[in-house]
Amino acid sequence: NAGVTQTPKFQVLKTGQSMTLQCAQDMNHNSMYWYRQDPGMGLRLIYYSASEGTTDKGEVPNGYNVSRLNKREFSLRLESAAPSQTSVYFCASRDRGGSYEQYFGPGTRLTVT
Amino acid sequence: QKEVEQNSGPLSVPEGAIASLNCTYSDRGSQSFFWYRQYSGKSPELIMFIYSNGDKEDGRFTAQLNKASQYVSLLIRDSQPSDSATYLCAVYLMDTGRRALTFGSGTRLQVQP
């Protein structure tokens, strides 16, 4: 049981390049989330998917797109990377019932030059 | 006003002392409150959650909730150097319509040996 996995762990992009961050969970959770974390800013929600087939915007969605490929996988795409998107990106998941606890992946450290 | 506010710290306490971490939130209707610990370069991990007014104890950790004052705190007794980390308060805010946790910016705790 790996929990929440993310790839890649590190990435350097040039301004204008595109990339997709991958996230998968093996806990059979319904809800999945993408956050970014910047120094002094805490975790800010980019997009989330409450269940397979649905996605919703969070606090900071501009410049990102997401795909809930199936129940296990939730990807985050940067179509045209900007230096302001330099950050650490965390994926998380949660089961629908019971606690609202979210389980986090190890993170992707992205630098845009 | 931020939706979830924490003092960024650092909060410095000597080994063996009680560390007190505080958090306020904006939505009076919020029901679920979480404390996550995050070591440098790592992902957040859940320490405590609390839903009801009052205290909830788990080992050296006590979460305190006062919904009337919109205030939640975390006490760490017998603080150890291994407790040195950033502590994130997270709240399931009902008024945002987002079905996701909203995080404070975190308080950095330093436990001095």
GROMACS .gro file of C-alpha atoms in nm:
model
  226
    1ASN     CA    1   0.000   0.000   0.000
    2ALA     CA    2   0.194   0.301  -0.130
    3GLY     CA    3  -0.067   0.564  -0.033
    4VAL     CA    4  -0.038   0.874  -0.253
    5THR     CA    5   0.241   0.882  -0.509
    6GLN     CA    6   0.355   1.173  -0.723
    7THR     CA    7   0.585   1.200  -1.022
    8PRO     CA    8   0.823   1.359  -1.088
    9LYS     CA    9   0.988   1.455  -0.758
   10PHE     CA   10   1.181   1.744  -0.913
   11GLN     CA   11   1.142   1.936  -1.238
   12VAL     CA   12   1.300   2.241  -1.397
   13LEU     CA   13   1.111   2.410  -1.680
   14LYS     CA   14   1.179   2.709  -1.897
   15THR     CA   15   0.914   2.980  -1.922
   16GLY     CA   16   0.650   2.878  -2.174
   17GLN     CA   17   0.713   2.504  -2.154
   18SER     CA   18   0.434   2.268  -2.059
   19MET     CA   19   0.426   1.968  -1.832
   20THR     CA   20   0.194   1.735  -1.645
   21LEU     CA   21   0.232   1.639  -1.281
   22GLN     CA   22   0.103   1.291  -1.208
   23CYS     CA   23  -0.069   1.173  -0.891
   24ALA     CA   24  -0.207   0.832  -0.801
   25GLN     CA   25  -0.357   0.683  -0.484
   26ASP     CA   26  -0.421   0.321  -0.397
   27MET     CA   27  -0.655   0.378  -0.100
   28ASN     CA   28  -0.975   0.372  -0.307
   29HIS     CA   29  -1.044   0.732  -0.207
   30ASN     CA   30  -1.312   0.930  -0.384
   31SER     CA   31  -1.172   1.282  -0.347
   32MET     CA   32  -0.838   1.409  -0.471
   33TYR     CA   33  -0.669   1.749  -0.444
   34TRP     CA   34  -0.384   1.956  -0.581
   35TYR     CA   35  -0.219   2.216  -0.357
   36ARG     CA   36   0.079   2.441  -0.404
   37GLN     CA   37   0.302   2.554  -0.120
   38ASP     CA   38   0.511   2.868  -0.133
   39PRO     CA   39   0.731   3.002   0.148
   40GLY     CA   40   0.519   3.179   0.409
   41MET     CA   41   0.196   3.107   0.221
   42GLY     CA   42   0.093   2.769   0.353
   43LEU     CA   43  -0.089   2.527   0.127
   44ARG     CA   44  -0.323   2.677  -0.131
   45LEU     CA   45  -0.579   2.471  -0.316
   46ILE     CA   46  -0.546   2.473  -0.695
   47TYR     CA   47  -0.811   2.223  -0.804
   48TYR     CA   48  -0.994   1.932  -0.652
   49SER     CA   49  -1.202   1.639  -0.762
   50ALA     CA   50  -1.475   1.532  -0.521
   51SER     CA   51  -1.539   1.214  -0.716
   52GLU     CA   52  -1.443   1.044  -1.040
   53GLY     CA   53  -1.566   1.251  -1.332
   54THR     CA   54  -1.587   1.584  -1.149
   55THR     CA   55  -1.335   1.864  -1.100
   56ASP     CA   56  -1.369   2.206  -0.934
   57LYS     CA   57  -1.154   2.515  -0.900
   58GLY     CA   58  -0.984   2.599  -0.574
   59GLU     CA   59  -0.830   2.927  -0.457
   60VAL     CA   60  -0.557   2.959  -0.724
   61PRO     CA   61  -0.663   2.778  -1.046
   62ASN     CA   62  -0.531   3.023  -1.305
   63GLY     CA   63  -0.262   2.875  -1.530
   64TYR     CA   64  -0.351   2.514  -1.446
   65ASN     CA   65  -0.575   2.240  -1.578
   66VAL     CA   66  -0.659   1.904  -1.425
   67SER     CA   67  -0.782   1.566  -1.535
   68ARG     CA   68  -0.938   1.300  -1.315
   69LEU     CA   69  -0.837   1.010  -1.534
   70ASN     CA   70  -1.004   0.743  -1.318
   71LYS     CA   71  -1.063   0.690  -0.948
   72ARG     CA   72  -0.691   0.640  -0.880
   73GLU     CA   73  -0.532   0.916  -1.085
   74PHE     CA   74  -0.554   1.296  -1.084
   75SER     CA   75  -0.312   1.494  -1.301
   76LEU     CA   76  -0.221   1.863  -1.301
   77ARG     CA   77  -0.113   2.031  -1.623
   78LEU     CA   78   0.076   2.354  -1.675
   79GLU     CA   79   0.016   2.458  -2.034
   80SER     CA   80   0.263   2.748  -2.044
   81ALA     CA   81   0.479   2.761  -1.735
   82ALA     CA   82   0.561   3.096  -1.572
   83PRO     CA   83   0.819   3.180  -1.302
   84SER     CA   84   0.527   3.253  -1.065
   85GLN     CA   85   0.445   2.881  -1.079
   86THR     CA   86   0.774   2.791  -0.912
   87SER     CA   87   0.652   2.606  -0.604
   88VAL     CA   88   0.616   2.272  -0.431
   89TYR     CA   89   0.308   2.087  -0.549
   90PHE     CA   90   0.128   1.839  -0.325
   91CYS     CA   91  -0.141   1.595  -0.423
   92ALA     CA   92  -0.377   1.466  -0.155
   93SER     CA   93  -0.671   1.230  -0.130
   94ARG     CA   94  -0.960   1.167   0.107
   95ASP     CA   95  -1.224   0.905   0.152
   96ARG     CA   96  -1.577   1.034   0.111
   97GLY     CA   97  -1.723   0.912   0.437
   98GLY     CA   98  -1.615   0.981   0.793
   99SER     CA   99  -1.321   1.205   0.870
  100TYR     CA  100  -1.221   1.488   0.642
  101GLU     CA  101  -0.856   1.389   0.687
  102GLN     CA  102  -0.652   1.436   0.373
  103TYR     CA  103  -0.351   1.214   0.298
  104PHE     CA  104  -0.062   1.379   0.116
  105GLY     CA  105   0.185   1.262  -0.143
  106PRO     CA  106   0.558   1.340  -0.116
  107GLY     CA  107   0.540   1.650  -0.336
  108THR     CA  108   0.691   1.774  -0.662
  109ARG     CA  109   0.941   2.059  -0.646
  110LEU     CA  110   0.901   2.266  -0.963
  111THR     CA  111   1.129   2.548  -1.073
  112VAL     CA  112   1.041   2.765  -1.372
  113THR     CA  113   1.328   2.977  -1.507
  114GLN     CA  114  -0.885   3.877   0.691
  115LYS     CA  115  -0.735   3.541   0.602
  116GLU     CA  116  -0.971   3.248   0.630
  117VAL     CA  117  -0.734   3.055   0.858
  118GLU     CA  118  -0.471   3.250   1.048
  119GLN     CA  119  -0.163   3.138   1.237
  120ASN     CA  120   0.136   3.319   1.381
  121SER     CA  121   0.429   3.229   1.156
  122GLY     CA  122   0.678   3.214   1.444
  123PRO     CA  123   0.931   3.085   1.501
  124LEU     CA  124   0.808   2.975   1.841
  125SER     CA  125   1.109   2.870   2.045
  126VAL     CA  126   1.068   2.657   2.359
  127PRO     CA  127   1.319   2.465   2.571
  128GLU     CA  128   1.316   2.087   2.573
  129GLY     CA  129   1.059   1.955   2.820
  130ALA     CA  130   0.841   2.267   2.810
  131ILE     CA  131   0.485   2.302   2.679
  132ALA     CA  132   0.453   2.446   2.330
  133SER     CA  133   0.126   2.626   2.255
  134LEU     CA  134   0.024   2.681   1.893
  135ASN     CA  135  -0.279   2.888   1.801
  136CYS     CA  136  -0.510   2.924   1.505
  137THR     CA  137  -0.818   3.137   1.429
  138TYR     CA  138  -1.064   3.086   1.147
  139SER     CA  139  -1.319   3.303   0.973
  140ASP     CA  140  -1.623   3.081   0.921
  141ARG     CA  141  -1.841   3.037   1.229
  142GLY     CA  142  -2.012   2.740   1.066
  143SER     CA  143  -1.695   2.533   1.033
  144GLN     CA  144  -1.715   2.187   1.187
  145SER     CA  145  -1.386   2.004   1.136
  146PHE     CA  146  -1.040   2.112   1.247
  147PHE     CA  147  -0.703   1.952   1.188
  148TRP     CA  148  -0.341   1.992   1.293
  149TYR     CA  149  -0.072   1.873   1.053
  150ARG     CA  150   0.301   1.858   1.118
  151GLN     CA  151   0.545   1.924   0.835
  152TYR     CA  152   0.917   1.864   0.858
  153SER     CA  153   1.139   2.063   0.624
  154GLY     CA  154   1.127   1.919   0.273
  155LYS     CA  155   0.854   1.668   0.362
  156SER     CA  156   0.480   1.646   0.313
  157PRO     CA  157   0.226   1.730   0.585
  158GLU     CA  158   0.124   1.450   0.820
  159LEU     CA  159  -0.185   1.453   1.040
  160ILE     CA  160  -0.134   1.483   1.416
  161MET     CA  161  -0.480   1.556   1.552
  162PHE     CA  162  -0.833   1.635   1.448
  163ILE     CA  163  -1.112   1.778   1.660
  164TYR     CA  164  -1.480   1.833   1.590
  165SER     CA  165  -1.633   1.925   1.927
  166ASN     CA  166  -1.576   2.212   2.165
  167GLY     CA  167  -1.333   2.137   2.442
  168ASP     CA  168  -1.012   1.939   2.465
  169LYS     CA  169  -0.897   1.624   2.290
  170GLU     CA  170  -0.584   1.449   2.409
  171ASP     CA  171  -0.358   1.204   2.227
  172GLY     CA  172  -0.034   1.124   2.403
  173ARG     CA  173   0.170   1.443   2.440
  174PHE     CA  174  -0.066   1.635   2.213
  175THR     CA  175  -0.386   1.817   2.313
  176ALA     CA  176  -0.612   1.996   2.068
  177GLN     CA  177  -0.845   2.261   2.206
  178LEU     CA  178  -1.147   2.401   2.022
  179ASN     CA  179  -1.360   2.702   2.104
  180LYS     CA  180  -1.617   2.752   1.830
  181ALA     CA  181  -1.768   3.062   1.991
  182SER     CA  182  -1.431   3.236   1.969
  183GLN     CA  183  -1.342   3.065   1.638
  184TYR     CA  184  -1.020   2.947   1.788
  185VAL     CA  185  -0.834   2.617   1.784
  186SER     CA  186  -0.504   2.541   1.951
  187LEU     CA  187  -0.249   2.262   1.984
  188LEU     CA  188  -0.053   2.199   2.301
  189ILE     CA  189   0.257   1.984   2.293
  190ARG     CA  190   0.367   1.868   2.638
  191ASP     CA  191   0.723   1.764   2.721
  192SER     CA  192   0.846   1.912   2.393
  193GLN     CA  193   1.132   1.725   2.227
  194PRO     CA  194   1.383   1.845   1.966
  195SER     CA  195   1.217   1.600   1.726
  196ASP     CA  196   0.900   1.814   1.754
  197SER     CA  197   1.081   2.095   1.572
  198ALA     CA  198   0.876   2.141   1.256
  199THR     CA  199   0.610   2.362   1.101
  200TYR     CA  200   0.259   2.302   1.233
  201LEU     CA  201  -0.028   2.367   0.995
  202CYS     CA  202  -0.381   2.436   1.109
  203ALA     CA  203  -0.646   2.322   0.861
  204VAL     CA  204  -1.018   2.386   0.867
  205TYR     CA  205  -1.303   2.250   0.662
  206LEU     CA  206  -1.465   2.588   0.591
  207MET     CA  207  -1.833   2.563   0.511
  208ASP     CA  208  -1.881   2.912   0.363
  209THR     CA  209  -1.635   2.872   0.076
  210GLY     CA  210  -1.834   2.595  -0.093
  211ARG     CA  211  -1.505   2.415  -0.151
  212ARG     CA  212  -1.510   2.057  -0.035
  213ALA     CA  213  -1.150   2.072   0.078
  214LEU     CA  214  -0.939   2.176   0.373
  215THR     CA  215  -0.818   2.536   0.395
  216PHE     CA  216  -0.475   2.570   0.554
  217GLY     CA  217  -0.313   2.840   0.759
  218SER     CA  218   0.036   2.949   0.669
  219GLY     CA  219   0.186   2.745   0.953
  220THR     CA  220   0.380   2.812   1.273
  221ARG     CA  221   0.744   2.707   1.288
  222LEU     CA  222   0.831   2.547   1.621
  223GLN     CA  223   1.189   2.520   1.745
  224VAL     CA  224   1.258   2.305   2.051
  225GLN     CA  225   1.593   2.391   2.203
  226PRO     CA  226   1.787   2.098   2.360
   0.00000   0.00000   0.00000
